[in-house]
């Protein structure tokens, strides 16, 4: 697990309390889907206690995965891919070689993990 940076709790205290709660709800929805099951007063706690940190590269990689529909290494572009991977495109990741246990949690109103994913495992 990544150690969170100091900006997430600061963001939560500034944008997720009082009259600024609505922008916080919109940002939360953009990453998590519906907030129907989250009480508005919980927004401050969620953003201040968020256990994970993330980088812009991680977000860009997630966007690459969504666009391609494939599970690949990070795409650095034509030239850098050749230097890093020995090929011009980002290589696929062979999920059959993953040995770590994996758990997927989902909820009926989860925008990121559709319920049908449980049948794919």
PDB file of C-alpha atoms in Angstrom:
ATOM      1  CA  UNK A   1       0.000   0.000   0.000  1.00  0.00           C
ATOM      2  CA  UNK A   2       1.269   3.459  -0.847  1.00  0.00           C
ATOM      3  CA  UNK A   3       1.720   6.058   1.842  1.00  0.00           C
ATOM      4  CA  UNK A   4      -0.657   8.968   1.211  1.00  0.00           C
ATOM      5  CA  UNK A   5       0.820  12.360   0.567  1.00  0.00           C
ATOM      6  CA  UNK A   6      -0.080  15.378   2.692  1.00  0.00           C
ATOM      7  CA  UNK A   7      -2.300  16.914   0.012  1.00  0.00           C
ATOM      8  CA  UNK A   8      -5.224  14.475   0.292  1.00  0.00           C
ATOM      9  CA  UNK A   9      -6.107  15.341   3.915  1.00  0.00           C
ATOM     10  CA  UNK A  10      -5.551  19.050   3.216  1.00  0.00           C
ATOM     11  CA  UNK A  11      -7.811  18.802   0.178  1.00  0.00           C
ATOM     12  CA  UNK A  12     -10.470  17.115   2.300  1.00  0.00           C
ATOM     13  CA  UNK A  13     -10.371  19.734   5.023  1.00  0.00           C
ATOM     14  CA  UNK A  14     -10.628  22.614   2.538  1.00  0.00           C
ATOM     15  CA  UNK A  15     -13.032  21.240  -0.084  1.00  0.00           C
ATOM     16  CA  UNK A  16     -15.127  18.648   1.725  1.00  0.00           C
ATOM     17  CA  UNK A  17     -16.582  20.559   4.613  1.00  0.00           C
ATOM     18  CA  UNK A  18     -19.180  23.245   5.088  1.00  0.00           C
ATOM     19  CA  UNK A  19     -20.373  25.099   2.009  1.00  0.00           C
ATOM     20  CA  UNK A  20     -17.751  23.484  -0.229  1.00  0.00           C
ATOM     21  CA  UNK A  21     -19.187  19.990   0.140  1.00  0.00           C
ATOM     22  CA  UNK A  22     -20.745  19.916  -3.362  1.00  0.00           C
ATOM     23  CA  UNK A  23     -17.416  20.172  -5.261  1.00  0.00           C
ATOM     24  CA  UNK A  24     -16.069  17.370  -3.079  1.00  0.00           C
ATOM     25  CA  UNK A  25     -19.078  15.185  -3.901  1.00  0.00           C
ATOM     26  CA  UNK A  26     -18.546  15.804  -7.643  1.00  0.00           C
ATOM     27  CA  UNK A  27     -14.868  14.861  -7.425  1.00  0.00           C
ATOM     28  CA  UNK A  28     -15.701  11.750  -5.404  1.00  0.00           C
ATOM     29  CA  UNK A  29     -18.353  10.750  -7.968  1.00  0.00           C
ATOM     30  CA  UNK A  30     -15.894  11.181 -10.847  1.00  0.00           C
ATOM     31  CA  UNK A  31     -13.656   8.518  -9.355  1.00  0.00           C
ATOM     32  CA  UNK A  32     -16.093   6.318  -7.502  1.00  0.00           C
ATOM     33  CA  UNK A  33     -19.448   6.577  -9.215  1.00  0.00           C
ATOM     34  CA  UNK A  34     -22.608   7.153  -7.245  1.00  0.00           C
ATOM     35  CA  UNK A  35     -22.524   8.615  -3.763  1.00  0.00           C
ATOM     36  CA  UNK A  36     -26.034   7.386  -2.969  1.00  0.00           C
ATOM     37  CA  UNK A  37     -24.703   5.117  -0.231  1.00  0.00           C
ATOM     38  CA  UNK A  38     -22.377   7.764   1.247  1.00  0.00           C
ATOM     39  CA  UNK A  39     -23.737  10.256   3.771  1.00  0.00           C
ATOM     40  CA  UNK A  40     -22.589  13.814   2.918  1.00  0.00           C
ATOM     41  CA  UNK A  41     -20.994  14.188   6.358  1.00  0.00           C
ATOM     42  CA  UNK A  42     -18.789  11.191   5.556  1.00  0.00           C
ATOM     43  CA  UNK A  43     -17.074  12.996   2.652  1.00  0.00           C
ATOM     44  CA  UNK A  44     -14.610  14.777   4.928  1.00  0.00           C
ATOM     45  CA  UNK A  45     -13.719  11.529   6.645  1.00  0.00           C
ATOM     46  CA  UNK A  46     -13.317   9.679   3.334  1.00  0.00           C
ATOM     47  CA  UNK A  47     -10.911  12.203   1.881  1.00  0.00           C
ATOM     48  CA  UNK A  48      -8.904  12.739   5.058  1.00  0.00           C
ATOM     49  CA  UNK A  49      -8.571   9.055   5.853  1.00  0.00           C
ATOM     50  CA  UNK A  50      -7.997   7.829   2.312  1.00  0.00           C
ATOM     51  CA  UNK A  51      -5.422   5.068   2.821  1.00  0.00           C
ATOM     52  CA  UNK A  52      -3.934   5.065  -0.643  1.00  0.00           C
ATOM     53  CA  UNK A  53      -1.749   7.535  -2.382  1.00  0.00           C
ATOM     54  CA  UNK A  54      -1.461   7.776  -6.151  1.00  0.00           C
ATOM     55  CA  UNK A  55       0.652   9.413  -8.791  1.00  0.00           C
ATOM     56  CA  UNK A  56      -0.276  11.123 -12.030  1.00  0.00           C
ATOM     57  CA  UNK A  57       1.492   8.281 -13.890  1.00  0.00           C
ATOM     58  CA  UNK A  58      -0.793   5.766 -12.179  1.00  0.00           C
ATOM     59  CA  UNK A  59      -3.866   7.750 -13.257  1.00  0.00           C
ATOM     60  CA  UNK A  60      -2.537   8.005 -16.838  1.00  0.00           C
ATOM     61  CA  UNK A  61      -1.882   4.247 -16.900  1.00  0.00           C
ATOM     62  CA  UNK A  62      -5.442   3.608 -15.722  1.00  0.00           C
ATOM     63  CA  UNK A  63      -6.738   5.810 -18.578  1.00  0.00           C
ATOM     64  CA  UNK A  64      -4.543   3.894 -21.053  1.00  0.00           C
ATOM     65  CA  UNK A  65      -6.011   0.594 -19.821  1.00  0.00           C
ATOM     66  CA  UNK A  66      -9.568   1.902 -20.117  1.00  0.00           C
ATOM     67  CA  UNK A  67      -8.971   3.198 -23.655  1.00  0.00           C
ATOM     68  CA  UNK A  68      -7.259   0.054 -24.930  1.00  0.00           C
ATOM     69  CA  UNK A  69      -9.490  -2.463 -23.180  1.00  0.00           C
ATOM     70  CA  UNK A  70      -6.356  -4.549 -22.617  1.00  0.00           C
ATOM     71  CA  UNK A  71      -4.125  -5.152 -19.605  1.00  0.00           C
ATOM     72  CA  UNK A  72      -0.744  -3.770 -20.687  1.00  0.00           C
ATOM     73  CA  UNK A  73       2.379  -2.237 -19.222  1.00  0.00           C
ATOM     74  CA  UNK A  74       2.579   1.564 -19.119  1.00  0.00           C
ATOM     75  CA  UNK A  75       2.765   3.046 -22.624  1.00  0.00           C
ATOM     76  CA  UNK A  76       5.655   5.522 -22.792  1.00  0.00           C
ATOM     77  CA  UNK A  77       5.233   6.156 -26.509  1.00  0.00           C
ATOM     78  CA  UNK A  78       6.817   4.680 -29.623  1.00  0.00           C
ATOM     79  CA  UNK A  79      10.474   5.582 -28.948  1.00  0.00           C
ATOM     80  CA  UNK A  80      10.620   5.119 -25.156  1.00  0.00           C
ATOM     81  CA  UNK A  81       8.723   1.811 -25.354  1.00  0.00           C
ATOM     82  CA  UNK A  82      11.442   0.481 -27.690  1.00  0.00           C
ATOM     83  CA  UNK A  83      14.156   1.469 -25.210  1.00  0.00           C
ATOM     84  CA  UNK A  84      12.307   0.145 -22.154  1.00  0.00           C
ATOM     85  CA  UNK A  85      10.522  -2.955 -23.484  1.00  0.00           C
ATOM     86  CA  UNK A  86      12.415  -3.770 -26.684  1.00  0.00           C
ATOM     87  CA  UNK A  87       9.308  -3.140 -28.789  1.00  0.00           C
ATOM     88  CA  UNK A  88       7.426  -0.073 -29.998  1.00  0.00           C
ATOM     89  CA  UNK A  89       4.171  -0.777 -28.166  1.00  0.00           C
ATOM     90  CA  UNK A  90       3.520  -1.497 -24.508  1.00  0.00           C
ATOM     91  CA  UNK A  91       3.518  -5.278 -23.950  1.00  0.00           C
ATOM     92  CA  UNK A  92       0.508  -7.151 -22.631  1.00  0.00           C
ATOM     93  CA  UNK A  93       0.675  -8.490 -19.088  1.00  0.00           C
ATOM     94  CA  UNK A  94       0.101 -12.244 -18.900  1.00  0.00           C
ATOM     95  CA  UNK A  95      -2.391 -12.527 -16.047  1.00  0.00           C
ATOM     96  CA  UNK A  96      -2.002 -16.315 -15.998  1.00  0.00           C
ATOM     97  CA  UNK A  97       1.434 -15.735 -14.449  1.00  0.00           C
ATOM     98  CA  UNK A  98       0.090 -13.675 -11.530  1.00  0.00           C
ATOM     99  CA  UNK A  99       0.455 -15.725  -8.353  1.00  0.00           C
ATOM    100  CA  UNK A 100      -0.617 -13.182  -5.745  1.00  0.00           C
ATOM    101  CA  UNK A 101      -4.113 -13.640  -4.331  1.00  0.00           C
ATOM    102  CA  UNK A 102      -6.587 -11.170  -5.809  1.00  0.00           C
ATOM    103  CA  UNK A 103      -9.927 -10.042  -4.410  1.00  0.00           C
ATOM    104  CA  UNK A 104     -12.460  -7.871  -6.199  1.00  0.00           C
ATOM    105  CA  UNK A 105     -15.070  -6.050  -4.160  1.00  0.00           C
ATOM    106  CA  UNK A 106     -18.066  -4.457  -5.803  1.00  0.00           C
ATOM    107  CA  UNK A 107     -21.434  -2.965  -4.969  1.00  0.00           C
ATOM    108  CA  UNK A 108     -24.639  -2.595  -6.989  1.00  0.00           C
ATOM    109  CA  UNK A 109     -24.032   1.136  -7.629  1.00  0.00           C
ATOM    110  CA  UNK A 110     -20.259   0.875  -8.196  1.00  0.00           C
ATOM    111  CA  UNK A 111     -19.292   2.665 -11.421  1.00  0.00           C
ATOM    112  CA  UNK A 112     -15.795   1.139 -11.543  1.00  0.00           C
ATOM    113  CA  UNK A 113     -16.515  -2.557 -10.969  1.00  0.00           C
ATOM    114  CA  UNK A 114     -19.709  -3.769 -12.660  1.00  0.00           C
ATOM    115  CA  UNK A 115     -21.542  -6.582 -10.883  1.00  0.00           C
ATOM    116  CA  UNK A 116     -21.064  -8.916 -13.863  1.00  0.00           C
ATOM    117  CA  UNK A 117     -17.308  -9.017 -13.149  1.00  0.00           C
ATOM    118  CA  UNK A 118     -17.937 -11.578 -10.401  1.00  0.00           C
ATOM    119  CA  UNK A 119     -18.961 -14.063 -13.079  1.00  0.00           C
ATOM    120  CA  UNK A 120     -15.695 -13.552 -14.961  1.00  0.00           C
ATOM    121  CA  UNK A 121     -13.557 -14.926 -12.155  1.00  0.00           C
TER     122      UNK A 121
END
